[in-house]
Coordinates of C-alpha atoms and ligand atoms in Angstrom, one line a residue:
M1 CA -35.0 46.7 10.3
T2 CA -34.6 47.5 14.0
T3 CA -31.5 49.4 14.9
I4 CA -29.8 49.1 18.3
K5 CA -28.1 51.9 20.0
L6 CA -24.5 51.3 21.0
N7 CA -25.3 51.5 24.7
E8 CA -27.9 48.8 24.3
I9 CA -25.5 46.1 23.1
K10 CA -25.4 43.2 25.5
Q11 CA -22.7 40.7 25.9
D12 CA -24.8 37.8 24.5
M13 CA -25.5 39.7 21.3
I14 CA -21.8 39.5 20.3
V15 CA -21.1 36.5 18.1
P16 CA -17.6 35.4 19.0
L17 CA -15.2 34.8 16.1
K18 CA -14.6 31.1 15.7
Q19 CA -11.0 30.3 16.7
P20 CA -9.4 27.8 14.4
P21 CA -8.8 24.5 16.1
W22 CA -5.3 24.2 17.7
W23 CA -4.2 21.4 15.3
E24 CA -4.6 23.5 12.2
G25 CA -1.7 25.7 13.2
A26 CA 0.3 23.1 15.0
V27 CA 3.5 21.2 14.0
F28 CA 3.3 17.6 14.9
Y29 CA 6.2 15.3 16.0
Q30 CA 6.0 11.5 15.6
I31 CA 7.6 9.5 18.3
Y32 CA 8.3 5.9 17.5
I33 CA 8.4 4.9 21.1
R34 CA 10.7 1.8 20.8
S35 CA 13.4 4.0 19.4
F36 CA 13.1 7.4 21.0
Q37 CA 14.6 7.2 24.5
D38 CA 15.2 4.3 26.8
S39 CA 15.1 5.1 30.5
N40 CA 15.7 1.7 32.2
G41 CA 18.5 0.1 30.2
D42 CA 16.4 -2.7 28.5
G43 CA 17.4 -1.3 25.0
I44 CA 13.8 -0.3 24.2
G45 CA 12.4 3.2 24.3
D46 CA 9.7 3.9 26.9
L47 CA 7.3 6.5 28.3
R48 CA 9.7 7.7 31.0
G49 CA 12.2 8.2 28.2
I50 CA 9.8 10.5 26.4
I51 CA 9.1 12.4 29.6
S52 CA 12.8 13.1 29.9
R53 CA 12.9 14.6 26.4
L54 CA 9.8 16.8 26.7
D55 CA 11.9 19.9 27.2
Y56 CA 13.8 19.2 24.0
L57 CA 10.5 18.8 22.2
Q58 CA 9.1 22.0 23.6
S59 CA 12.3 23.8 22.6
L60 CA 11.8 22.6 19.0
G61 CA 8.5 24.4 18.9
V62 CA 6.2 21.5 18.1
E63 CA 2.8 21.2 19.7
G64 CA 1.3 17.8 19.0
L65 CA 3.1 14.5 19.8
W66 CA 1.8 11.4 18.1
I67 CA 3.1 8.3 19.9
N68 CA 3.2 5.0 18.1
P69 CA 1.4 2.1 19.9
F70 CA 2.4 1.3 23.5
Y71 CA -0.4 -1.1 24.4
P72 CA 0.3 -4.6 25.7
S73 CA 1.2 -6.6 22.6
P74 CA 3.2 -9.6 21.5
Q75 CA 5.0 -7.1 19.3
V76 CA 4.7 -9.1 16.2
D77 CA 4.1 -5.9 14.3
F78 CA 5.8 -3.8 17.0
G79 CA 2.6 -2.7 18.8
Y80 CA 0.2 -2.7 15.9
D81 CA -1.0 -6.0 17.3
I82 CA -2.9 -5.0 20.4
M83 CA -3.8 -7.5 23.2
D84 CA -5.4 -5.0 25.6
Y85 CA -6.6 -1.6 24.6
F86 CA -6.8 -0.3 28.2
D87 CA -3.2 -0.7 29.4
I88 CA 0.5 -0.1 28.7
D89 CA 2.9 -2.8 27.7
P90 CA 5.3 -3.2 30.7
Q91 CA 8.3 -2.7 28.3
F92 CA 7.0 0.8 27.7
G93 CA 6.1 1.6 31.3
T94 CA 3.0 1.8 33.4
M95 CA -0.3 3.7 33.4
A96 CA 1.1 6.0 36.0
D97 CA 3.9 6.8 33.6
F98 CA 1.4 7.6 30.9
E99 CA -0.6 9.9 33.2
Q100 CA 2.6 11.7 34.2
L101 CA 3.5 12.0 30.5
V102 CA 0.2 13.7 29.8
S103 CA 0.5 16.1 32.7
E104 CA 4.2 17.0 32.1
A105 CA 3.3 17.5 28.4
E106 CA 0.5 19.8 29.3
K107 CA 2.8 22.0 31.4
R108 CA 4.8 22.5 28.3
Q109 CA 1.8 23.2 26.0
L110 CA 2.4 19.8 24.3
K111 CA -0.6 17.7 23.4
I112 CA -0.5 13.9 23.3
L113 CA -2.1 12.0 20.5
I114 CA -2.2 8.2 20.5
D115 CA -2.3 5.6 17.8
L116 CA -5.5 3.7 17.6
V117 CA -5.7 0.4 15.7
L118 CA -9.4 -0.3 14.9
N119 CA -9.0 -2.6 11.9
H120 CA -7.5 -5.6 13.7
T121 CA -6.4 -6.9 17.1
S122 CA -3.6 -9.3 18.1
D123 CA -4.5 -12.9 17.7
R124 CA -3.8 -13.0 21.5
H125 CA -6.5 -10.5 22.3
P126 CA -9.2 -12.1 24.5
F127 CA -11.8 -11.3 21.8
F128 CA -10.0 -13.3 19.2
I129 CA -9.1 -16.1 21.6
E130 CA -12.8 -16.4 22.3
S131 CA -13.8 -16.0 18.6
R132 CA -11.5 -18.8 17.5
S133 CA -12.5 -21.1 20.3
A134 CA -15.5 -22.6 18.5
R135 CA -17.8 -21.9 15.5
H136 CA -20.6 -21.1 17.9
S137 CA -18.6 -18.9 20.3
A138 CA -20.3 -15.7 21.3
K139 CA -17.5 -13.7 19.7
R140 CA -17.2 -15.7 16.5
D141 CA -18.8 -12.9 14.5
W142 CA -16.4 -10.3 15.9
Y143 CA -13.9 -11.4 13.3
I144 CA -14.2 -12.5 9.7
W145 CA -14.5 -16.3 9.4
R146 CA -15.3 -18.0 6.1
E147 CA -15.5 -21.5 4.6
P148 CA -12.6 -22.7 2.5
A149 CA -12.9 -22.5 -1.3
E150 CA -14.1 -25.7 -3.0
N151 CA -10.5 -27.0 -3.4
G152 CA -10.0 -26.4 0.4
G153 CA -7.8 -23.3 -0.3
P154 CA -8.4 -19.7 0.9
P155 CA -11.8 -18.3 0.1
N156 CA -10.4 -15.8 -2.5
N157 CA -7.3 -14.1 -3.8
W158 CA -7.1 -11.3 -1.3
A159 CA -3.5 -10.3 -0.2
G160 CA -1.9 -7.8 2.1
F161 CA 1.2 -8.1 4.2
E162 CA 1.2 -11.8 3.4
K163 CA 0.6 -13.5 0.1
S164 CA -2.8 -14.7 1.2
S165 CA -4.8 -12.7 3.7
W166 CA -6.6 -15.8 4.9
T167 CA -5.3 -18.3 7.6
F168 CA -6.8 -21.7 8.1
D169 CA -7.9 -22.7 11.6
R170 CA -7.7 -26.4 11.7
K171 CA -9.8 -26.8 14.8
S172 CA -12.9 -25.1 13.3
G173 CA -12.2 -25.8 9.7
Q174 CA -12.6 -22.2 8.6
Y175 CA -10.3 -19.4 7.4
Y176 CA -10.0 -16.0 9.2
Y177 CA -9.2 -12.8 7.4
H178 CA -6.2 -10.6 8.2
F179 CA -5.0 -7.8 5.9
F180 CA -1.7 -7.6 7.8
Y181 CA 0.1 -10.5 9.4
R182 CA -1.8 -13.7 10.5
Q183 CA -1.3 -12.6 14.1
Q184 CA -3.4 -9.5 13.3
P185 CA -7.0 -10.8 12.6
D186 CA -9.4 -8.2 11.1
L187 CA -12.3 -7.2 13.3
N188 CA -15.8 -7.5 11.7
W189 CA -17.0 -4.0 11.6
R190 CA -20.4 -5.1 10.3
N191 CA -21.0 -6.3 13.9
P192 CA -22.3 -3.3 15.9
A193 CA -20.8 -4.7 19.1
V194 CA -17.3 -4.1 17.7
K195 CA -18.1 -0.4 17.3
E196 CA -19.4 -0.1 20.8
A197 CA -16.3 -1.8 22.2
M198 CA -14.0 0.5 20.3
F199 CA -15.9 3.6 21.3
E200 CA -15.3 2.6 24.9
V201 CA -11.5 2.5 24.2
M202 CA -11.6 6.0 22.8
D203 CA -13.5 7.3 25.9
F204 CA -11.0 5.7 28.2
W205 CA -8.0 7.5 26.6
L206 CA -9.8 10.8 26.3
D207 CA -10.4 10.6 30.0
K208 CA -6.7 10.2 30.4
G209 CA -6.2 13.5 28.6
V210 CA -5.3 12.6 25.1
K211 CA -6.3 15.2 22.5
G212 CA -6.8 13.0 19.5
F213 CA -6.1 9.8 17.7
R214 CA -4.0 8.7 14.8
L215 CA -6.4 6.2 13.2
D216 CA -4.4 3.3 11.9
T217 CA -5.4 2.0 8.4
I218 CA -8.8 3.5 8.9
N219 CA -10.1 2.9 5.4
L220 CA -9.5 -0.9 5.6
L221 CA -12.3 -1.6 8.1
F222 CA -14.6 -3.2 5.5
E223 CA -14.2 -5.9 2.8
D224 CA -16.6 -7.0 0.1
E225 CA -19.3 -9.2 1.6
A226 CA -19.5 -11.3 -1.6
L227 CA -15.7 -12.0 -1.3
R228 CA -15.1 -11.0 -5.0
D229 CA -11.4 -11.5 -6.1
N230 CA -9.3 -8.3 -6.4
P231 CA -8.2 -7.7 -10.0
V232 CA -4.6 -8.9 -10.5
T233 CA -2.0 -6.4 -11.8
D234 CA 1.5 -6.6 -13.3
E235 CA 3.0 -4.1 -10.8
V236 CA 2.3 -3.1 -7.3
P237 CA -0.2 -0.2 -7.6
E238 CA 1.7 3.1 -7.5
Y239 CA 0.0 4.5 -4.3
L240 CA 0.8 1.3 -2.3
K241 CA 4.3 0.6 -3.4
Q242 CA 6.0 2.2 -0.4
V243 CA 4.1 0.0 2.0
L244 CA 3.0 -3.2 0.3
S245 CA 4.2 -5.6 -2.3
I246 CA 0.8 -6.9 -3.6
K247 CA 0.2 -7.2 -7.3
Q248 CA -3.5 -6.6 -7.2
L249 CA -5.9 -3.6 -7.2
P250 CA -7.4 -3.9 -3.7
I251 CA -10.8 -2.6 -4.7
Y252 CA -12.6 -5.1 -2.5
T253 CA -10.4 -4.7 0.5
I254 CA -9.5 -1.0 0.8
D255 CA -11.6 2.1 0.6
L256 CA -15.1 0.6 0.6
P257 CA -17.9 3.1 1.1
E258 CA -19.0 1.5 4.4
N259 CA -15.8 2.9 6.0
H260 CA -17.5 6.3 5.9
H261 CA -20.4 5.2 8.0
V262 CA -18.1 4.1 10.8
I263 CA -16.0 7.2 10.6
K264 CA -19.0 9.5 10.8
A265 CA -20.3 7.6 13.8
L266 CA -17.0 7.8 15.4
R267 CA -16.7 11.6 14.8
Q268 CA -20.2 12.1 16.2
H269 CA -19.3 10.0 19.2
L270 CA -16.4 12.4 19.9
S271 CA -18.3 15.6 19.3
G272 CA -18.6 17.7 22.4
K273 CA -16.0 15.6 24.3
G274 CA -13.3 17.6 26.1
D275 CA -12.7 21.3 26.0
E276 CA -12.0 21.1 22.3
E277 CA -13.2 18.4 19.9
P278 CA -10.5 15.7 19.7
V279 CA -8.7 15.6 16.4
L280 CA -8.7 12.6 14.2
I281 CA -5.7 12.0 12.0
G282 CA -6.4 9.2 9.6
E283 CA -4.1 6.8 7.8
V284 CA -6.0 6.3 4.5
F285 CA -4.7 4.6 1.4
V286 CA -6.3 5.9 -1.8
P287 CA -5.1 6.0 -5.4
T288 CA -5.3 9.7 -6.0
V289 CA -5.4 13.0 -4.1
R290 CA -9.0 13.5 -5.2
D291 CA -10.0 10.3 -3.4
L292 CA -8.9 11.9 -0.1
V293 CA -11.8 14.4 -0.3
P294 CA -14.6 12.1 0.8
Y295 CA -12.7 11.3 4.0
Y296 CA -13.3 14.8 5.3
G297 CA -17.0 14.0 5.2
D298 CA -19.6 15.7 3.0
R299 CA -20.5 17.9 5.9
G300 CA -17.0 18.2 7.4
D301 CA -18.1 15.3 9.7
E302 CA -15.4 12.7 9.2
I303 CA -11.6 12.9 9.6
Q304 CA -10.2 16.4 10.3
L305 CA -6.7 15.5 9.0
P306 CA -6.5 12.5 6.6
F307 CA -2.8 11.8 6.0
N308 CA -1.7 12.9 2.6
F309 CA 1.0 10.5 1.5
F310 CA 1.3 11.6 -2.1
L311 CA 4.5 13.6 -1.6
S312 CA 6.2 10.8 0.2
N313 CA 5.3 8.5 -2.7
V314 CA 7.5 10.6 -5.1
D315 CA 10.6 8.5 -5.4
K316 CA 13.1 11.1 -6.7
L317 CA 14.0 14.6 -5.8
S318 CA 12.5 16.3 -8.8
A319 CA 10.9 19.8 -9.1
A320 CA 8.6 18.5 -11.8
S321 CA 7.4 15.5 -9.7
F322 CA 6.8 17.5 -6.6
R323 CA 5.0 20.2 -8.6
Q324 CA 2.7 17.6 -10.1
V325 CA 1.6 16.4 -6.6
L326 CA 1.2 20.0 -5.3
S327 CA -0.9 21.0 -8.3
Q328 CA -3.2 18.1 -7.5
D329 CA -3.3 19.2 -3.9
S330 CA -4.3 22.7 -5.1
E331 CA -6.9 21.4 -7.4
Y332 CA -8.7 19.2 -4.9
L333 CA -7.6 20.1 -1.4
S334 CA -7.3 23.9 -1.4
H335 CA -10.4 24.2 0.8
Y336 CA -9.5 21.5 3.2
P337 CA -6.7 21.3 5.8
T338 CA -4.1 18.8 4.7
T339 CA -0.9 17.3 6.0
T340 CA 2.7 17.2 4.9
V341 CA 4.4 13.9 5.5
L342 CA 7.8 13.1 4.1
S343 CA 8.9 10.3 6.4
N344 CA 7.3 7.9 8.9
H345 CA 7.9 4.5 10.5
D346 CA 6.7 2.6 7.4
L347 CA 8.8 4.4 4.8
P348 CA 12.5 4.8 4.1
R349 CA 13.4 8.2 5.5
A350 CA 13.2 11.0 3.0
T351 CA 17.0 11.7 3.3
T352 CA 17.7 8.1 2.3
R353 CA 15.1 8.2 -0.5
Y354 CA 16.4 11.5 -2.0
A355 CA 20.1 11.9 -1.1
S356 CA 23.4 10.2 -1.0
E357 CA 25.5 10.5 2.2
E358 CA 27.5 13.4 0.6
N359 CA 24.6 15.7 0.0
S360 CA 22.3 14.4 2.7
D361 CA 22.5 17.3 5.1
A362 CA 21.9 19.8 2.3
V363 CA 18.9 17.8 1.1
A364 CA 17.6 17.5 4.7
K365 CA 17.5 21.3 4.9
L366 CA 15.8 21.6 1.5
L367 CA 13.2 19.1 2.7
A368 CA 12.7 21.0 5.9
T369 CA 12.0 24.1 3.8
I370 CA 9.3 22.2 2.0
L371 CA 7.8 20.6 5.1
F372 CA 7.2 23.9 6.9
T373 CA 6.2 26.1 4.0
L374 CA 3.5 24.0 2.3
R375 CA -0.1 24.3 3.3
G376 CA -0.3 21.0 5.0
T377 CA 0.1 20.6 8.8
P378 CA 3.7 19.3 9.1
F379 CA 4.5 16.0 10.6
I380 CA 8.1 15.5 11.7
Y381 CA 9.3 11.9 12.0
Y382 CA 11.7 11.7 15.0
G383 CA 15.3 12.3 14.0
S384 CA 14.4 14.1 10.8
E385 CA 15.3 17.3 12.6
I386 CA 18.9 16.1 12.7
G387 CA 18.8 14.6 9.2
M388 CA 18.9 11.0 10.3
R389 CA 19.3 8.4 7.6
D390 CA 18.2 4.8 7.3
R391 CA 20.4 2.0 8.4
P392 CA 18.9 -1.1 6.9
P393 CA 19.7 -4.6 8.2
E394 CA 22.7 -6.2 6.6
T395 CA 21.7 -9.8 7.0
I396 CA 18.4 -11.5 7.4
D397 CA 19.4 -12.5 10.9
E398 CA 19.4 -8.9 11.9
V399 CA 15.9 -8.2 10.7
Q400 CA 13.3 -7.4 13.3
D401 CA 10.3 -6.4 11.1
P402 CA 8.5 -9.5 9.9
R403 CA 7.9 -7.8 6.5
G404 CA 11.7 -7.8 6.0
K405 CA 11.8 -11.5 6.8
L406 CA 8.9 -12.3 4.5
D407 CA 10.3 -10.4 1.5
W408 CA 14.0 -10.6 2.0
P409 CA 16.2 -9.8 0.0
D410 CA 13.9 -7.9 -2.4
Y411 CA 12.6 -5.7 0.5
K412 CA 14.5 -5.4 3.8
G413 CA 11.5 -4.3 5.8
R414 CA 11.1 -1.1 7.9
D415 CA 13.9 -1.5 10.4
G416 CA 16.1 0.9 8.5
A417 CA 13.9 3.9 9.3
R418 CA 13.3 2.9 12.9
T419 CA 16.9 3.0 14.3
P420 CA 17.4 4.6 17.7
M421 CA 17.3 8.4 18.1
Q422 CA 20.8 9.9 18.0
W423 CA 21.1 12.2 21.0
D424 CA 24.8 12.5 21.4
N425 CA 28.1 10.8 20.5
T426 CA 28.5 8.6 23.6
K427 CA 27.9 4.9 23.4
N428 CA 24.6 4.1 21.7
A429 CA 24.1 7.8 21.1
G430 CA 22.6 8.4 24.5
F431 CA 19.5 6.3 23.6
T432 CA 20.2 3.4 26.0
K433 CA 22.6 2.2 28.6
G434 CA 21.8 -1.3 27.6
S435 CA 21.9 -3.1 24.3
P436 CA 19.7 -1.4 21.7
W437 CA 16.8 -3.4 20.1
L438 CA 18.0 -2.3 16.7
K439 CA 21.6 -1.4 15.7
L440 CA 22.2 2.3 15.5
N441 CA 23.3 4.1 12.4
P442 CA 27.0 4.5 13.0
D443 CA 26.8 8.1 11.7
Y444 CA 25.5 9.1 15.2
V445 CA 29.1 10.0 16.1
Q446 CA 28.7 13.1 13.9
R447 CA 25.0 13.3 13.4
N448 CA 23.4 13.9 16.8
V449 CA 21.3 16.4 18.7
K450 CA 24.0 17.6 21.0
A451 CA 26.4 18.5 18.2
Q452 CA 23.7 20.2 16.2
L453 CA 22.4 22.2 19.1
A454 CA 25.9 23.7 19.4
N455 CA 26.1 24.5 15.6
P456 CA 24.1 27.6 14.5
N457 CA 24.0 26.3 10.9
S458 CA 22.8 22.8 11.8
I459 CA 19.7 21.1 10.4
L460 CA 18.3 21.2 13.9
N461 CA 18.6 24.9 14.3
Y462 CA 17.2 25.4 10.8
Y463 CA 14.1 23.3 11.9
K464 CA 13.7 25.5 14.9
K465 CA 13.9 28.6 12.8
L466 CA 11.3 27.4 10.2
I467 CA 8.9 26.2 12.9
A468 CA 9.1 29.6 14.5
L469 CA 8.5 31.2 11.1
R470 CA 5.5 29.1 10.4
Q471 CA 4.1 30.0 13.8
S472 CA 4.4 33.7 13.2
W473 CA 3.2 34.0 9.6
S474 CA -0.4 33.2 9.0
S475 CA 0.3 33.3 5.2
L476 CA 2.5 30.2 5.8
R477 CA -0.1 28.4 7.8
R478 CA -3.3 29.3 6.1
G479 CA -2.4 31.2 3.0
K480 CA -3.3 29.7 -0.4
L481 CA -0.4 28.2 -2.4
T482 CA 0.3 29.2 -6.0
L483 CA 2.9 27.3 -8.0
L484 CA 5.2 29.4 -10.2
G485 CA 6.5 28.3 -13.5
E486 CA 7.7 24.9 -14.8
D487 CA 11.4 25.1 -14.2
P488 CA 12.8 21.5 -14.3
S489 CA 15.1 22.3 -11.3
V490 CA 13.5 25.0 -9.2
L491 CA 10.3 24.4 -7.4
A492 CA 8.8 27.8 -6.6
Y493 CA 5.6 28.8 -4.9
V494 CA 3.9 31.7 -3.2
R495 CA 1.9 31.5 0.0
E496 CA -0.4 34.5 0.5
G497 CA -3.6 35.7 2.0
A498 CA -5.5 33.2 4.0
T499 CA -8.0 30.6 2.9
P500 CA -11.3 30.7 4.7
E501 CA -11.3 28.8 8.0
S502 CA -11.0 25.2 7.1
N503 CA -13.5 22.8 5.9
S504 CA -12.6 20.6 8.8
G505 CA -16.0 20.9 10.4
A506 CA -14.4 21.8 13.7
G507 CA -17.1 23.3 15.8
H508 CA -19.5 23.6 12.9
S509 CA -20.9 21.7 9.9
G510 CA -21.9 22.9 6.5
T511 CA -21.5 22.3 2.8
R512 CA -18.4 23.2 0.9
S513 CA -19.9 26.3 -0.6
E514 CA -21.0 27.5 2.8
F515 CA -17.5 27.2 4.1
E516 CA -16.1 29.0 1.1
S517 CA -18.3 32.1 1.7
Q518 CA -17.5 32.3 5.4
P519 CA -15.5 35.3 6.5
L520 CA -12.1 34.8 7.8
A521 CA -11.9 34.4 11.5
C522 CA -9.2 36.5 13.3
V523 CA -6.5 34.6 14.9
A524 CA -4.8 36.0 18.0
R525 CA -1.6 34.0 17.7
E526 CA 0.0 36.0 14.9
Q527 CA -0.9 38.6 12.4
Q528 CA 1.9 38.6 9.9
D529 CA 0.3 37.8 6.6
D530 CA 2.6 39.2 3.9
P531 CA 3.1 37.0 0.8
I532 CA 5.9 34.5 1.2
L533 CA 7.9 33.3 -1.7
V534 CA 9.6 29.9 -1.5
L535 CA 12.4 28.9 -4.0
L536 CA 13.8 25.4 -3.9
N537 CA 16.6 24.2 -6.1
M538 CA 16.0 20.5 -6.2
S539 CA 19.0 19.8 -8.4
E540 CA 22.7 19.3 -7.6
E541 CA 23.6 22.0 -10.2
K542 CA 23.4 25.7 -9.7
S543 CA 20.1 27.1 -11.1
L544 CA 18.7 30.5 -11.9
F545 CA 15.2 31.4 -10.9
R546 CA 13.8 34.0 -13.4
G547 CA 11.2 35.7 -11.3
E548 CA 10.9 38.6 -13.9
N549 CA 8.3 36.4 -15.6
F550 CA 6.0 36.5 -12.7
E551 CA 4.2 39.8 -12.3
P552 CA 3.2 41.3 -10.0
L553 CA 5.7 39.4 -7.8
S554 CA 8.6 40.7 -9.9
Q555 CA 7.5 44.3 -9.1
K556 CA 8.1 43.8 -5.4
A557 CA 11.4 43.7 -3.5
W558 CA 12.0 40.6 -1.5
K559 CA 13.9 39.9 1.8
V560 CA 15.3 36.6 3.0
L561 CA 13.5 35.1 6.0
A562 CA 15.3 31.8 6.0
S563 CA 17.8 30.0 3.8
T564 CA 19.4 26.6 3.7
H565 CA 22.8 28.1 2.9
S566 CA 24.4 31.3 4.1
V567 CA 23.4 34.1 1.7
A568 CA 25.4 36.8 0.2
T569 CA 22.5 39.3 0.2
E570 CA 19.4 39.5 2.4
N571 CA 17.5 41.6 -0.2
F572 CA 16.4 40.9 -3.7
P573 CA 15.3 44.1 -5.4
S574 CA 14.5 42.1 -8.6
L575 CA 13.6 38.4 -8.8
R576 CA 16.6 37.0 -10.6
V577 CA 18.0 34.6 -8.1
N578 CA 21.0 32.4 -8.4
L579 CA 20.5 29.3 -6.4
K580 CA 23.3 27.0 -5.2
P581 CA 22.8 23.2 -5.5
F582 CA 20.0 22.1 -3.2
E583 CA 19.5 25.7 -2.0
G584 CA 16.2 26.7 -0.5
L585 CA 15.1 30.3 0.2
V586 CA 12.1 31.6 2.0
L587 CA 11.5 35.3 1.1
K588 CA 8.9 37.9 2.1
S589 CA 7.9 40.9 0.1
D590 CA 9.6 43.9 1.6
Ligands
GLC1 C1 -0.2 0.9 9.7 C2 1.1 1.1 10.5 C3 2.0 0.0 10.2 C4 1.4 -1.3 10.6 C5 0.1 -1.5 9.9 C6 -0.7 -2.6 10.5 O1 0.0 1.0 8.3 O2 1.6 2.4 10.2 O3 3.2 0.2 10.9 O4 2.3 -2.3 10.2 O5 -0.7 -0.4 10.0 O6 -1.2 -2.2 11.7

């Protein structure tokens, strides 16, 4: 072995420690653009509205902004039906507004991520117009066209947003496939030209300065070529029940292995673009936590952050149910970065799912404690930081979301979770000077940003505190999670140490075991890595946490870092802790 003297060390011999990618430590904020802030009085939120609220977002402490689709669109599915992937719908602003948004965001260390819909276009996209124009059109094979069944009906039993996912085109005598509404025909990803067209879209937006993409329904790109029927079920499959009402197991329409080929190609296409590799956040629908693993890629070469919806699928506030999901996460995802999602634009808000109006604010704080202390990268759905609740439509005439119209009254659609942001208690909550596209929740008079900024004990100030904590404690961001006990009311866990730098494949590739043996990279941002203990009373009764059962934790003294309620003591020399209804405590070992 040759030895080198200290004075012979040259700069290029030093192997720099790999910095974790920015998104691993970030908190994300989802902006449903229609409902966030209107700037021109048309009752619909827009890009200039977002620009006017960037200071607010910066003061929250978030770093990544995911904006729901703003492309030109007939708005059948509120922007998820895209007519032109290279422009902005005039109701949301102009390209100049978008460019300004990116540059104003950059000044505030905020990164813009956009929604990208690759599975389908609008039926008014020029590709589809050409495709449907004739059986022999040059773009016929860009979509999925099939002959009718023998009886003239749809080719098979596949269903999605509509009862049949096939729509007959009288002119050409064939059916086209659409997992979502008939105005959203599925692209044919077996045609390589589709891939090339979509790569161009990504490059266009990366050049505009976006730092990543939220990939819409990314594991629905392929369907069975033999068109086999999906098995029929008695109930809507558990993992889909929040978003669909189909009574079939979609084994031939969702999660086909071919999706991985496209995702890998897409990731490879992005590699080396920009100063830092763009981040992919994927909406994937899979039956179990374990099924998420393949979406990271066998060499960390697919999606860096597949959405993990399993907590949001839990339909009651129950320590046992949350624990069950978290133990699955620990079993399968402990070496992968994951996400924590409690609400989004497709689900009833978590406050509405888990709380009555009376205990809503307490539950909102409890949920915030969960959101920012789990391993997963937290995603805040706009308005959660003030504890917004759903306001579902009261009559079918009020419904905007076609899903609500199709399934009324069994399911009222997604409007309830998409009501305008509640900024203050003036008319229309400061969202618009015009007439809002959806009725506001009348609770805005009390529940609004302005009031909560002024109240030190508000949900909003609690969010800020927890975000700051997450940013200063590496144990919270990257520590492993250990669940404690099986108490029916109290969910308890410890976050400690730090897992090896993620298996995200950011800047490197390797097998899982290689990642596991990699040394921990140093992170400049913060160095506080003491164990953190989180206690959450998920019941409306008082509960006692008996920490004496958990050695060596019980040997330590603990100090309160954050609490949902005001606390009588900041220090817990022993771990017998009385918790008030819905109380959450974040403690550090002293
Ligand atoms: C995703 C979106 C949802 C939309 C659907 C079809 O699930 O989150 O809002 O309706 O895709 O694009």
